[in-house]
Short mmCIF file of C-alpha atoms and ligand atoms in Angstrom, two decimals:
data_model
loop_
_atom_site.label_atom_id
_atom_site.label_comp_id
_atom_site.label_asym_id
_atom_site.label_seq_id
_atom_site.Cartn_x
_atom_site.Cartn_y
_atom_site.Cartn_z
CA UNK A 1 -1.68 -14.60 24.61
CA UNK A 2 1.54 -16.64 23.53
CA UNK A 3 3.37 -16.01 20.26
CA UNK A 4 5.99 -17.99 18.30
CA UNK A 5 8.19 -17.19 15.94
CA UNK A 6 11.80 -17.05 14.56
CA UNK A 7 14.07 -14.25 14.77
CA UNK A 8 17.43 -14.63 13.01
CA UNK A 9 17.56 -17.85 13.03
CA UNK A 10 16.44 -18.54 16.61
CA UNK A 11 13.29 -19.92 17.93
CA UNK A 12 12.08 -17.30 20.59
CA UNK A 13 8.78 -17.22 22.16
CA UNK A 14 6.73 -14.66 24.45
CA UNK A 15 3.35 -13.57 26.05
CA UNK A 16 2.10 -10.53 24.31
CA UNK A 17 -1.18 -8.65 24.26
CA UNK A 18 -3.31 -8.76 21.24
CA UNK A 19 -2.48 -4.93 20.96
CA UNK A 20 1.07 -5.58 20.80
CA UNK A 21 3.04 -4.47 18.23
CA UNK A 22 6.07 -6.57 16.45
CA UNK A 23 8.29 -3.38 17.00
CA UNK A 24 7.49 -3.29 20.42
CA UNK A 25 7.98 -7.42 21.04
CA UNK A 26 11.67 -7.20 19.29
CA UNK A 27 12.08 -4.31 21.13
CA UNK A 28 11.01 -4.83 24.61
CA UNK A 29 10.28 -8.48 24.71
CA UNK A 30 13.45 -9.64 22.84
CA UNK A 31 15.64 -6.74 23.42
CA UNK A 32 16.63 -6.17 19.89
CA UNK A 33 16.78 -2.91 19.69
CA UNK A 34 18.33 -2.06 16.39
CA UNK A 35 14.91 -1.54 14.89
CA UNK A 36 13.85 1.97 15.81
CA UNK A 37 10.73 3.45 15.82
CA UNK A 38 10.99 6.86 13.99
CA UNK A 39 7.39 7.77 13.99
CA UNK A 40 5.21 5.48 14.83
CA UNK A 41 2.61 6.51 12.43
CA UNK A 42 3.60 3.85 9.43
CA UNK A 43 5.38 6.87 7.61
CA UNK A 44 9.15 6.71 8.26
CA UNK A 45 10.25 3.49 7.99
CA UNK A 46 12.85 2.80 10.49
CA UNK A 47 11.14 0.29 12.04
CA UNK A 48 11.30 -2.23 8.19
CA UNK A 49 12.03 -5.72 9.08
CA UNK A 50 11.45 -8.62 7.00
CA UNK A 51 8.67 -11.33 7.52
CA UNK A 52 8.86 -14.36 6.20
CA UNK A 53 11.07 -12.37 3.09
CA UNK A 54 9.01 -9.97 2.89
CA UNK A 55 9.99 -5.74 3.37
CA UNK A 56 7.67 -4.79 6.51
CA UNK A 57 6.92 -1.58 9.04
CA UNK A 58 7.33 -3.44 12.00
CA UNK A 59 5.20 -0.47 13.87
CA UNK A 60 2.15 -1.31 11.02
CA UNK A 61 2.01 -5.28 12.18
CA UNK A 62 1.22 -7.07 15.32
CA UNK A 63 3.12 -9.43 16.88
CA UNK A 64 0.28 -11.59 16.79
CA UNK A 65 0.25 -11.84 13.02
CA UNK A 66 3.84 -12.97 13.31
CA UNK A 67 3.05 -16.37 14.57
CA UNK A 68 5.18 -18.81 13.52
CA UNK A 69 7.07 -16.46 10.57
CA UNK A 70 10.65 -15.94 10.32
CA UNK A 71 11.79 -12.60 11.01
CA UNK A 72 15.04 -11.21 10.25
CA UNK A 73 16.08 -7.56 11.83
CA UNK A 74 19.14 -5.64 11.16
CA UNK A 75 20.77 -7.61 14.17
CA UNK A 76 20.71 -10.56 11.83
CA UNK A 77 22.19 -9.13 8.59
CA UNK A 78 25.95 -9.50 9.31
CA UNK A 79 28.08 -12.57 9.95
CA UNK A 80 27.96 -14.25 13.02
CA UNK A 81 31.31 -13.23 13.24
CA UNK A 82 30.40 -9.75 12.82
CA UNK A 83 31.60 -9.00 9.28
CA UNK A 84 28.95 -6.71 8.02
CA UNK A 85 26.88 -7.54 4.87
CA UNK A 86 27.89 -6.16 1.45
CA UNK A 87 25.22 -3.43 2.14
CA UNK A 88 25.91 -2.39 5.74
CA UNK A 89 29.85 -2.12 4.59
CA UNK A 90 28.97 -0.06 1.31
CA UNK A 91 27.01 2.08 3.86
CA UNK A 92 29.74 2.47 5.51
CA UNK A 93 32.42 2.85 2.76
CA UNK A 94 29.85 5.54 1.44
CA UNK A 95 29.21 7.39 4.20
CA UNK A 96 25.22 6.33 3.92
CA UNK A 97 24.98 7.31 7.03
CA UNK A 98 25.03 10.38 9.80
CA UNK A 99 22.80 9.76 12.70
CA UNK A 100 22.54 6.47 11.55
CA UNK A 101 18.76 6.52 13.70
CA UNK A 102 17.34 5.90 10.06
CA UNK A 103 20.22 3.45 8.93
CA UNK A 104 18.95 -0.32 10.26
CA UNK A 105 14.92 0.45 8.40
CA UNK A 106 17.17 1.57 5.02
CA UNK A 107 19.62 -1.26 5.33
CA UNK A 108 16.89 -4.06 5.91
CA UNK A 109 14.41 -1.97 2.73
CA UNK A 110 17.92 -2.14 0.29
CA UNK A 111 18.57 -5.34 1.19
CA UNK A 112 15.15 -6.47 0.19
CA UNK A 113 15.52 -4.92 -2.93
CA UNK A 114 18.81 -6.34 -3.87
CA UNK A 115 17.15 -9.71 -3.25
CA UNK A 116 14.26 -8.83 -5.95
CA UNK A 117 16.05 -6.76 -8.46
CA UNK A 118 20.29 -7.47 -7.99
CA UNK A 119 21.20 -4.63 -10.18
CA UNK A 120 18.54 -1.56 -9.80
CA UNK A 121 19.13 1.57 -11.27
CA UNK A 122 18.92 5.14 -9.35
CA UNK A 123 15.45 5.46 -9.99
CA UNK A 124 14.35 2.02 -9.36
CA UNK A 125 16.49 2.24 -5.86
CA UNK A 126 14.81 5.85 -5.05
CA UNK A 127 11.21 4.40 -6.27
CA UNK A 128 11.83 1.10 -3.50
CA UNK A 129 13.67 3.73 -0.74
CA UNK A 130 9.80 5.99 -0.99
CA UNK A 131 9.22 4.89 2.25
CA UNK A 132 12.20 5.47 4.43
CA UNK A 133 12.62 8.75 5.60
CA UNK A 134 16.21 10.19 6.63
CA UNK A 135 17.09 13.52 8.43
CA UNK A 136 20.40 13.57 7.59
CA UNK A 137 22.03 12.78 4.58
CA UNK A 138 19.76 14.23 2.04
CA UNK A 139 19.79 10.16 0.33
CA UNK A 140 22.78 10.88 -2.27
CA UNK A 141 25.20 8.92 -0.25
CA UNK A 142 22.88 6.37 0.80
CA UNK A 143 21.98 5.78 -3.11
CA UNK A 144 25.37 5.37 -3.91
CA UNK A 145 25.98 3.05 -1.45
CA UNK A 146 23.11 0.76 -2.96
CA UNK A 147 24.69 1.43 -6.27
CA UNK A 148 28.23 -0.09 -5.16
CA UNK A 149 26.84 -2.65 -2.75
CA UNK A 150 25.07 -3.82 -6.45
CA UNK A 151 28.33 -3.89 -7.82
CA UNK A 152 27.61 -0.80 -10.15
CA UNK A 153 29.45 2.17 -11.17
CA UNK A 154 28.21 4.66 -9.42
CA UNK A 155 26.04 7.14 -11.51
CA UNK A 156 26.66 11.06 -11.65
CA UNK A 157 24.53 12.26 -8.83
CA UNK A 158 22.69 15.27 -9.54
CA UNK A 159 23.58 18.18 -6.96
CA UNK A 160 26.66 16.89 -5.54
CA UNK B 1 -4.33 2.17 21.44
CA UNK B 2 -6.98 0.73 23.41
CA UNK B 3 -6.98 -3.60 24.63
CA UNK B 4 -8.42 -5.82 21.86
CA UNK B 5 -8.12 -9.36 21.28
CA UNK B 6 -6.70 -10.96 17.77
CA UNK B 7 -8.06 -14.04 16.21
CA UNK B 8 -6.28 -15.70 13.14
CA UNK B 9 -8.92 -18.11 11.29
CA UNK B 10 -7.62 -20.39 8.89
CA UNK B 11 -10.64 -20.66 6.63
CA UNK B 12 -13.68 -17.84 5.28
CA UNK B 13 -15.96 -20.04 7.05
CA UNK B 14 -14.38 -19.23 10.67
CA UNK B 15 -13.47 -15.61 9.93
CA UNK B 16 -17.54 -15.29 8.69
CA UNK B 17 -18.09 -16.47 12.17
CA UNK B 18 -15.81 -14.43 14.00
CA UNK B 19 -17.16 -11.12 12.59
CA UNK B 20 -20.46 -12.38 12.89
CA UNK B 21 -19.88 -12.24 17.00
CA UNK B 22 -18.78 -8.86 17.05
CA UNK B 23 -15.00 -8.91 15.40
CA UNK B 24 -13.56 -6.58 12.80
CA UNK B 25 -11.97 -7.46 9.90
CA UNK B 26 -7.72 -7.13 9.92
CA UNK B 27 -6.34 -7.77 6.22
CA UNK B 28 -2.85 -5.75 5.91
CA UNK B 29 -3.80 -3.12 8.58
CA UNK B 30 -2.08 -0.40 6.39
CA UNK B 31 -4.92 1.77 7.67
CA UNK B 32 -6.88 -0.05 10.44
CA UNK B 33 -3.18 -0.06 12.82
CA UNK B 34 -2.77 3.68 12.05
CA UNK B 35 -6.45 4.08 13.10
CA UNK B 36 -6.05 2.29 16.35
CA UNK B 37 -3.25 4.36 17.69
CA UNK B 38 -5.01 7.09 16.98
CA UNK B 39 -7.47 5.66 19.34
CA UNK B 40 -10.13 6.73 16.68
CA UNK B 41 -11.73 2.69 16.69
CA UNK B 42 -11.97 0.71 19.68
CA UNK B 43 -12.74 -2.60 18.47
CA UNK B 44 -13.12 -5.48 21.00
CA UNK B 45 -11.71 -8.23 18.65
CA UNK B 46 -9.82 -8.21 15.19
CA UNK B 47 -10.22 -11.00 12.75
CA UNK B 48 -6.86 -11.48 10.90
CA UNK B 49 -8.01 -12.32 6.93
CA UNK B 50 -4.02 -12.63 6.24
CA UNK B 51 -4.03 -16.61 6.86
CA UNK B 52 -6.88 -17.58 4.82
CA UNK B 53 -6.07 -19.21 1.69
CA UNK B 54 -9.74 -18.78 0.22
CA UNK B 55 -9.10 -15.06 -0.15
CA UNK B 56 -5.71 -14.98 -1.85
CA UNK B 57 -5.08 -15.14 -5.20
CA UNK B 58 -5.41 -13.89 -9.01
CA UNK B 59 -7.47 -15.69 -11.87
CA UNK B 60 -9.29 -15.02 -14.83
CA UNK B 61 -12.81 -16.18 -15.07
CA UNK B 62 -15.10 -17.67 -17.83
CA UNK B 63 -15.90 -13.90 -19.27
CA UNK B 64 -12.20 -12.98 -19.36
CA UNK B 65 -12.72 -10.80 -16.21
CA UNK B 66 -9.33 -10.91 -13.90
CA UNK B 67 -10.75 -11.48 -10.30
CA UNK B 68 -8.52 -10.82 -7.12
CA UNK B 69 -9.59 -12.27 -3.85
CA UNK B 70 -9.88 -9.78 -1.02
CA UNK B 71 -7.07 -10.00 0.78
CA UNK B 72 -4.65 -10.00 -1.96
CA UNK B 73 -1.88 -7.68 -1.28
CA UNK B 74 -0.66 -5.00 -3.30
CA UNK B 75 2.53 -6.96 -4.61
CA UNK B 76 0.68 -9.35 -5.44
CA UNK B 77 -1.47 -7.44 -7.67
CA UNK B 78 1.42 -5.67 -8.74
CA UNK B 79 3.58 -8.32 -9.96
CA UNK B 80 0.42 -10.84 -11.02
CA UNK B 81 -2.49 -8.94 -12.88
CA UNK B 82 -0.62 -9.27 -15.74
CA UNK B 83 -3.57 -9.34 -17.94
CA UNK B 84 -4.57 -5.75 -17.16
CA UNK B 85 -1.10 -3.91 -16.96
CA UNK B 86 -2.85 -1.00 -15.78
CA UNK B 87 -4.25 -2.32 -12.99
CA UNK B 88 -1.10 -3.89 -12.09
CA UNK B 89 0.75 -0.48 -12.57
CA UNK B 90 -1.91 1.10 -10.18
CA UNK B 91 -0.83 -1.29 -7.03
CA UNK B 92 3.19 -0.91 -8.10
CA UNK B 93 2.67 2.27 -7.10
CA UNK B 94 0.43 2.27 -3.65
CA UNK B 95 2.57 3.17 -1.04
CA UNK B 96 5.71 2.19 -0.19
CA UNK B 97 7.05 -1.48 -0.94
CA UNK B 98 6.15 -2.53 2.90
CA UNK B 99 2.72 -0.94 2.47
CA UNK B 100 2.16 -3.10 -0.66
CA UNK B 101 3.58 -6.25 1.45
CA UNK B 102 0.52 -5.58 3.69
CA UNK B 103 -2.27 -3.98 2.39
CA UNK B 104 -4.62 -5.65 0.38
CA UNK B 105 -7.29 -4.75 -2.12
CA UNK B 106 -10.18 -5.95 0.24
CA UNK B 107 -9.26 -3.58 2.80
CA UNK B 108 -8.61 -0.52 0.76
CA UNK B 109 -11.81 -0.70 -0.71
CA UNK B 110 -13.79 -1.34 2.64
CA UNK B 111 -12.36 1.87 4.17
CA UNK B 112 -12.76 4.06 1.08
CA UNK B 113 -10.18 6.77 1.35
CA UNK B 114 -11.31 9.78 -0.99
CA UNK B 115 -7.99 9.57 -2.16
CA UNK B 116 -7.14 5.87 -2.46
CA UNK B 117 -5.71 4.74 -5.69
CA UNK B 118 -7.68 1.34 -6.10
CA UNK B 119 -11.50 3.18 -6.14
CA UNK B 120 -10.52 5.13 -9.16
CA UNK B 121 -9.52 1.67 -10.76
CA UNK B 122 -12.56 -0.04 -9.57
CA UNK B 123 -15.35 2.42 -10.54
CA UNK B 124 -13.17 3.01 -13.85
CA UNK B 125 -13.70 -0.66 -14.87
CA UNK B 126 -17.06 -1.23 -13.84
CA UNK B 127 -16.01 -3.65 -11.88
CA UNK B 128 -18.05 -6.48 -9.22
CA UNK B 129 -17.35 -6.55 -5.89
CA UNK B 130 -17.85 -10.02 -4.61
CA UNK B 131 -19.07 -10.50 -0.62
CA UNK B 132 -20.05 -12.73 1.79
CA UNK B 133 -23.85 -11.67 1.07
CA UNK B 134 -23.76 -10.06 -2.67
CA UNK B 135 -22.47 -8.73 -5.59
CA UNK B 136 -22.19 -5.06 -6.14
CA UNK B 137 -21.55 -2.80 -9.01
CA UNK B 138 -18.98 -0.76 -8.63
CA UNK B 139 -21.58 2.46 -9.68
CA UNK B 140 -23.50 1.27 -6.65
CA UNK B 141 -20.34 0.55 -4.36
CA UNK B 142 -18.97 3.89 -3.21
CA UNK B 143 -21.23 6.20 -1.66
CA UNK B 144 -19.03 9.38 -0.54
CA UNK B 145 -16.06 9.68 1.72
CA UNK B 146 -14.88 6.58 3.88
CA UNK B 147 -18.51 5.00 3.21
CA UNK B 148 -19.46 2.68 0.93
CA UNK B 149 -22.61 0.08 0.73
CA UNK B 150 -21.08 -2.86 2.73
CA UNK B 151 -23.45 -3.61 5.63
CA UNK B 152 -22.09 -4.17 9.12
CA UNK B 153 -19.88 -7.02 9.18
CA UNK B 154 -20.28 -7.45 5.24
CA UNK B 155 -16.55 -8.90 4.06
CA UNK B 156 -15.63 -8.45 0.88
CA UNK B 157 -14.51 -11.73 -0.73
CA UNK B 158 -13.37 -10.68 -4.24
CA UNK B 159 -13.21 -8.18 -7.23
CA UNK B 160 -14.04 -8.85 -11.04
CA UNK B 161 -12.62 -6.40 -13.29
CA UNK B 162 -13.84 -6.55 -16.74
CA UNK B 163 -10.08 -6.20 -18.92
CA UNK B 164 -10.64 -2.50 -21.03
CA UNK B 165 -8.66 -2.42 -24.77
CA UNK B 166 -6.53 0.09 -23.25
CA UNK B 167 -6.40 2.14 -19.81
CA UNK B 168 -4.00 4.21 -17.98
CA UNK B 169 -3.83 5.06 -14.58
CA UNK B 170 -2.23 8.94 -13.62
CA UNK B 171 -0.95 9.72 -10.20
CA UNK B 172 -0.06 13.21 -9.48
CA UNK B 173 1.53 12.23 -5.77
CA UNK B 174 1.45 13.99 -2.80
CA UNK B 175 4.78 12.90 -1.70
CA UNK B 176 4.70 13.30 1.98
CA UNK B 177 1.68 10.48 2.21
CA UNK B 178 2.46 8.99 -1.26
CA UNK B 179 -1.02 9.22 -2.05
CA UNK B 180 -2.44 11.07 -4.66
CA UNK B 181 -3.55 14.16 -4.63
CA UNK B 182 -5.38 13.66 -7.68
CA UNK B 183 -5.40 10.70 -9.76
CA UNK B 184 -6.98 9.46 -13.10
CA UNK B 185 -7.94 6.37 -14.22
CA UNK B 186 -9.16 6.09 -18.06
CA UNK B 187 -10.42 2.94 -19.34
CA UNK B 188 -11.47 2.56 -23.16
CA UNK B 189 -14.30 -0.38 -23.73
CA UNK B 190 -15.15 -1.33 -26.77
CA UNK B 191 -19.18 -0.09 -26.05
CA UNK B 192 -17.57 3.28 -24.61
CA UNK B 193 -14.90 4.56 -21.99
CA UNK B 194 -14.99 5.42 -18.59
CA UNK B 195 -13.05 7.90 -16.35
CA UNK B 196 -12.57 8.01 -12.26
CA UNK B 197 -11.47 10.39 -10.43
CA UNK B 198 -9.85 9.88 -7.09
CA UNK B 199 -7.95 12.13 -4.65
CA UNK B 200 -9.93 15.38 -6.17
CA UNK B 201 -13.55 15.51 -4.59
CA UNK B 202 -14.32 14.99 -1.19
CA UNK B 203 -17.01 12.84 -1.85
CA UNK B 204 -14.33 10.55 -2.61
CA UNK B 205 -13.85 8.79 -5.81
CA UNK B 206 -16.30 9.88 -8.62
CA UNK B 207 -16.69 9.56 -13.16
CA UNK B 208 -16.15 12.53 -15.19
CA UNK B 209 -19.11 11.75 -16.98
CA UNK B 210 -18.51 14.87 -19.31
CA UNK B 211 -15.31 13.56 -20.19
CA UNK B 212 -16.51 10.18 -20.88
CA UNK B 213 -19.10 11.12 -23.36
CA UNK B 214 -16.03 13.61 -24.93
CA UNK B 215 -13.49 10.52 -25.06
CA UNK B 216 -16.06 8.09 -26.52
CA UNK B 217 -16.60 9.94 -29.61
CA UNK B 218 -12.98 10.64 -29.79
CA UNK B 219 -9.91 9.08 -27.89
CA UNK B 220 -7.26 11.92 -28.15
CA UNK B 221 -5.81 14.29 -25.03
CA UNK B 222 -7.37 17.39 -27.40
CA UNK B 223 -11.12 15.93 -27.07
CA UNK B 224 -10.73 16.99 -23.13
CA UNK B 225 -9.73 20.56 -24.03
CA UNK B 226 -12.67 22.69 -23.05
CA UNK B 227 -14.23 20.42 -21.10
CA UNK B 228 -15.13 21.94 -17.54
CA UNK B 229 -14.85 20.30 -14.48
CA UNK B 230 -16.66 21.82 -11.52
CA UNK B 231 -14.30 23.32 -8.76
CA UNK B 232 -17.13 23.61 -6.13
CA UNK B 233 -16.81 19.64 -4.95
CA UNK B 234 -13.04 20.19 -4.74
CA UNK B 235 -11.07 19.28 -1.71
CA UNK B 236 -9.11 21.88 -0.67
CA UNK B 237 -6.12 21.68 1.89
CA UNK B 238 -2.86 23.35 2.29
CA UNK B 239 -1.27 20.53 -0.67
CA UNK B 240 -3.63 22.33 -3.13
CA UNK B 241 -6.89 24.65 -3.38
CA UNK B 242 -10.28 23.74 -5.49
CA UNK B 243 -9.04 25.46 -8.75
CA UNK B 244 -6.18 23.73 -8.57
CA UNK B 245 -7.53 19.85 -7.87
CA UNK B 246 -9.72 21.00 -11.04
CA UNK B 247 -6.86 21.67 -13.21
CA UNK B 248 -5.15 18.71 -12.41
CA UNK B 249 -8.16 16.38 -12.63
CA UNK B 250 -8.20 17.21 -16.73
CA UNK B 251 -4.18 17.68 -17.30
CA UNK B 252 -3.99 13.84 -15.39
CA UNK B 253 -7.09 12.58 -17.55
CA UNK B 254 -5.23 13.82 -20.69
CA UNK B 255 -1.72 12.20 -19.98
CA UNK B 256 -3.76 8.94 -18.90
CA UNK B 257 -5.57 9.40 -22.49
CA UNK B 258 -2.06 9.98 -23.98
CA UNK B 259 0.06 7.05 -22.03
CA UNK B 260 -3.17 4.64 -22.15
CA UNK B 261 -2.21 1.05 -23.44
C1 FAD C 1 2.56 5.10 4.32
C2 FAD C 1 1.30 4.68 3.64
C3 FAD C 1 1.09 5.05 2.32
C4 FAD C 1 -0.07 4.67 1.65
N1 FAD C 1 -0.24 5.07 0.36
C5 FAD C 1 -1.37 4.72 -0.30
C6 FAD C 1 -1.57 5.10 -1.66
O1 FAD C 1 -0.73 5.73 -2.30
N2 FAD C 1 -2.73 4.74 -2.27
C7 FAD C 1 -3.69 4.00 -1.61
O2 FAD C 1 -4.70 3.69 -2.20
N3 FAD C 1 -3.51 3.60 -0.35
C8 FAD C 1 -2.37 3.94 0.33
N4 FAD C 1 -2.21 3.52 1.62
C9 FAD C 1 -3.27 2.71 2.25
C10 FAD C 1 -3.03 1.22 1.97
O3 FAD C 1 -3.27 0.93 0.61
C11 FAD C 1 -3.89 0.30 2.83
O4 FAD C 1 -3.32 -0.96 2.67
C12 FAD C 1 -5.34 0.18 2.47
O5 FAD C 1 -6.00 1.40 2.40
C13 FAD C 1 -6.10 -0.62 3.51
O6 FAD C 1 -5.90 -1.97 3.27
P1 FAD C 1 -5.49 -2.97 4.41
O7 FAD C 1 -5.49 -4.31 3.81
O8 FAD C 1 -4.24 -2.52 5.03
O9 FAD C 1 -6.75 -2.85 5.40
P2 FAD C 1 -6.86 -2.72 6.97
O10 FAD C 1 -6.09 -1.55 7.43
O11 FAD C 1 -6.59 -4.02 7.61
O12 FAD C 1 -8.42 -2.43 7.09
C14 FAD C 1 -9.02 -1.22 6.67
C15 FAD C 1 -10.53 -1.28 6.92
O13 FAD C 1 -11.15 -2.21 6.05
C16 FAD C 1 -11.83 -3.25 6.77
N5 FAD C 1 -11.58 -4.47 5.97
C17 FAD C 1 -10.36 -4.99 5.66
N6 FAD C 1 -10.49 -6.02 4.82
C18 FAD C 1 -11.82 -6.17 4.59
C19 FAD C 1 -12.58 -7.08 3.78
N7 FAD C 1 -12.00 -8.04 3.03
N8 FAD C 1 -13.93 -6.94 3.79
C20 FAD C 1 -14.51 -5.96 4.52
N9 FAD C 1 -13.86 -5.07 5.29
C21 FAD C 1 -12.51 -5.19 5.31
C22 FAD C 1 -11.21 -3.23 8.13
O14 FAD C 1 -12.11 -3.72 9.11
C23 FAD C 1 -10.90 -1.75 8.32
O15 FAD C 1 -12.05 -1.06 8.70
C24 FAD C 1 -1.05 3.88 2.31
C25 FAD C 1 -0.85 3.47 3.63
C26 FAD C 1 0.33 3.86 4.30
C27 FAD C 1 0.54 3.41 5.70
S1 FES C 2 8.35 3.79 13.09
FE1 FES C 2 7.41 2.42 11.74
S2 FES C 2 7.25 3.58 9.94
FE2 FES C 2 8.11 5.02 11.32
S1 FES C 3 21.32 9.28 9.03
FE1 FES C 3 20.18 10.49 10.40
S2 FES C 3 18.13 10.06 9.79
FE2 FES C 3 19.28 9.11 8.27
#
């Protein structure tokens, strides 16, 4: 079957199976591969894109369902010019990152909170983070960088 | 995951027909996409219920009840059931915040996890379950784990939940699925209150009739103490044995007594 939709800003069509997931059509269809698949059992998160606004597991939604939404991945968060967003730069600043195979699902998921609640507090950004899993980092860093990307002191971490 | 083909009807009228020649229902597919990879359903068609407008939505009918169409999502709920906080406290905390962009009421309740959070809400309010064909009590809805009495093909159009004075809903979490693994939800009536219990038995939700009778005469955390509840029904797993789902069933029904509002 045929599917239609927007991604970053750019009409793109394809011919997909009704089996096919969205991952898999950014992925392998449209070759925007900065969404990963960490698990592929809805658990990880490193697959979040947004639909039509909305936080999403790209692995947990066909591409089918996507008709005619706008989708925005992490290759559409920074400039056109390249200059990251305030969040992908306060990852950066912050060290949110080590592998960085987690970073594009936790980027897109604080960016969507941002968007809801500007100036969260820790809890409220661990509570909205619940379902994006990292490896590496063991979250502090990747909190604070949501804190300063929010333009908030940052809070005394516990177990720094 | 095995070939399938997806329709997306616009109206309950096309869906209806859809199902009726042999497709499933797909609302957020928070459990039915998980299923399919696992190859453990091999459905020939899915019927997307995310595009029809008839089965979205929050309102409050003529008896004050606070109905949610089936494929409402969990956001939804979360951020519009105003009128019955608890409720809307319960879906805030389903999931993750892109499993509450998805999932929806409708299909939570057709797949009947024993430990899904919005059962214990359900059978805790008494509340209707609106299909296609019927209405059902919510004391005749659930019938044991991952069944309930929808029919083949039955869709589930809407819930009515009766608003309680005051309910609380208790989620000891198992973090690494974010479900519980035992939750309590209390709700006080003015003709009596009513307590289910999710994530505990594996029959799946159930009342703590025991503790109903207890909290009717007398709303306070201390008119649970004593109170027994049966181990033997207990799920046990390597998150937590029989004795221990017990214990947790009354010290959850106590802080839900406690926090209820
Ligand atoms: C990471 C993760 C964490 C989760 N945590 C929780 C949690 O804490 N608590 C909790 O309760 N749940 C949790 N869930 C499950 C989630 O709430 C699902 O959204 C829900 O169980 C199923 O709803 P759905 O709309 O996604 O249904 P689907 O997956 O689309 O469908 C499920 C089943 O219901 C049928 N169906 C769907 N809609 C209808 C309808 N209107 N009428 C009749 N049949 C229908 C389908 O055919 C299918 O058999 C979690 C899921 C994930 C992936
Ligand atoms: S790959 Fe989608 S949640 Fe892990
Ligand atoms: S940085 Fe490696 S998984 Fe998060």
């Amino acid at each position: 079957m045929k599917v239609s939709m927007e991604v970053n800003g750019r009409a793109v069509s394809g011919d997909i199976e009704g089996r096919t997931l969205l991952v898999d059509f950014l992925r392998e269809g449209l070759h925007l591969t900065g969404t990963h698949v960490g698990c592929d059992t809805s658990q990880c998160g490193a697959c979040t894109v947004h639909v039509d606004g909305a936080q999403v597991k790209a692995c947990t939604i066909f591409a089918a369902e996507a008709e005619g939404a706008k989708i925005t991945t992490i290759e559409g968060v920074a400039a056109p010019d390249g200059t990251l967003s305030t969040v992908q730069q306060a990852f950066q600043d912050y060290h949110g990152l080590q592998c960085g195979f987690c970073t594009p699902g936790m980027v897109m998921a604080a960016t969507s909170l941002l968007k809801d609640n500007p100036k969260p507090t820790e809890a409220e950004i661990r509570h909205h983070l619940d379902g994006n899993i990292c490896r590496c980092t063991g979250y502090h860093n990747i909190i604070k960088a949501i804190m300063a990307a929010s333009g908030q002191e940052m809070p005394a971490l516990a177990a720094e | 995951m095995y070939a399938f083909e997806i329709e997306r009807p616009t109206t309950l009228d096309a869906a209806k027909a859809a199902i009726a020649d042999g497709g499933q229902a797909l609302s957020g597919g928070q459990t039915l996409i998980p299923t399919l990879k696992a190859r453990l359903a091999d459905p020939e068609k899915l019927v997307s219920l995310h595009n029809i407008p008839e089965l979205k939505g929050i309102s409050t009918d003529g008896d004050g009840r606070i109905c949610i169409k089936g494929a409402t999502v969990h956001r939804a709920v979360a951020d519009g059931a105003s009128g019955y906080p608890a409720l809307a406290s319960l879906a805030a905390r389903i999931g993750d915040p892109a499993v509450r962009t998805r999932g929806t009421i409708g299909g939570s309740l057709a797949n009947n996890d024993p430990s899904a959070c919005y059962p214990a809400g359900v059978l805790a309010s008494g509340a209707v379950i609106v299909t296609d064909r019927r209405e059902i009590a919510a004391d005749d809805y659930f019938l044991g784990m991952f069944d309930t009495a929808l029919d083949e093909g039955e869709i589930i159009i809407e819930v009515k939940f009766p608003v309680p004075q005051v309910a609380c809903y208790e989620k000891f979490i198992q973090p690494a699925s974010r479900f519980p693994l035992v939750a309590v939800f209390v709700a006080k009536f003015a003709d009596g209150v009513r307590v289910a219990i999710t994530g505990a038995s594996g029959e799946g939700v159930f009342r703590w009739t025991a503790a109903e009778e207890a909290l009717s005469a007398n709303f306070t955390p201390e008119a649970l103490d004593g109170i027994a509840m049966d181990s033997s029904p207990m799920i046990a797993d390597l998150h937590g044995d029989k004795a221990y789902r017990a214990h947790l069933c009354s010290v959850m029904a106590k802080r839900a007594v406690k926090n209820a509002k």
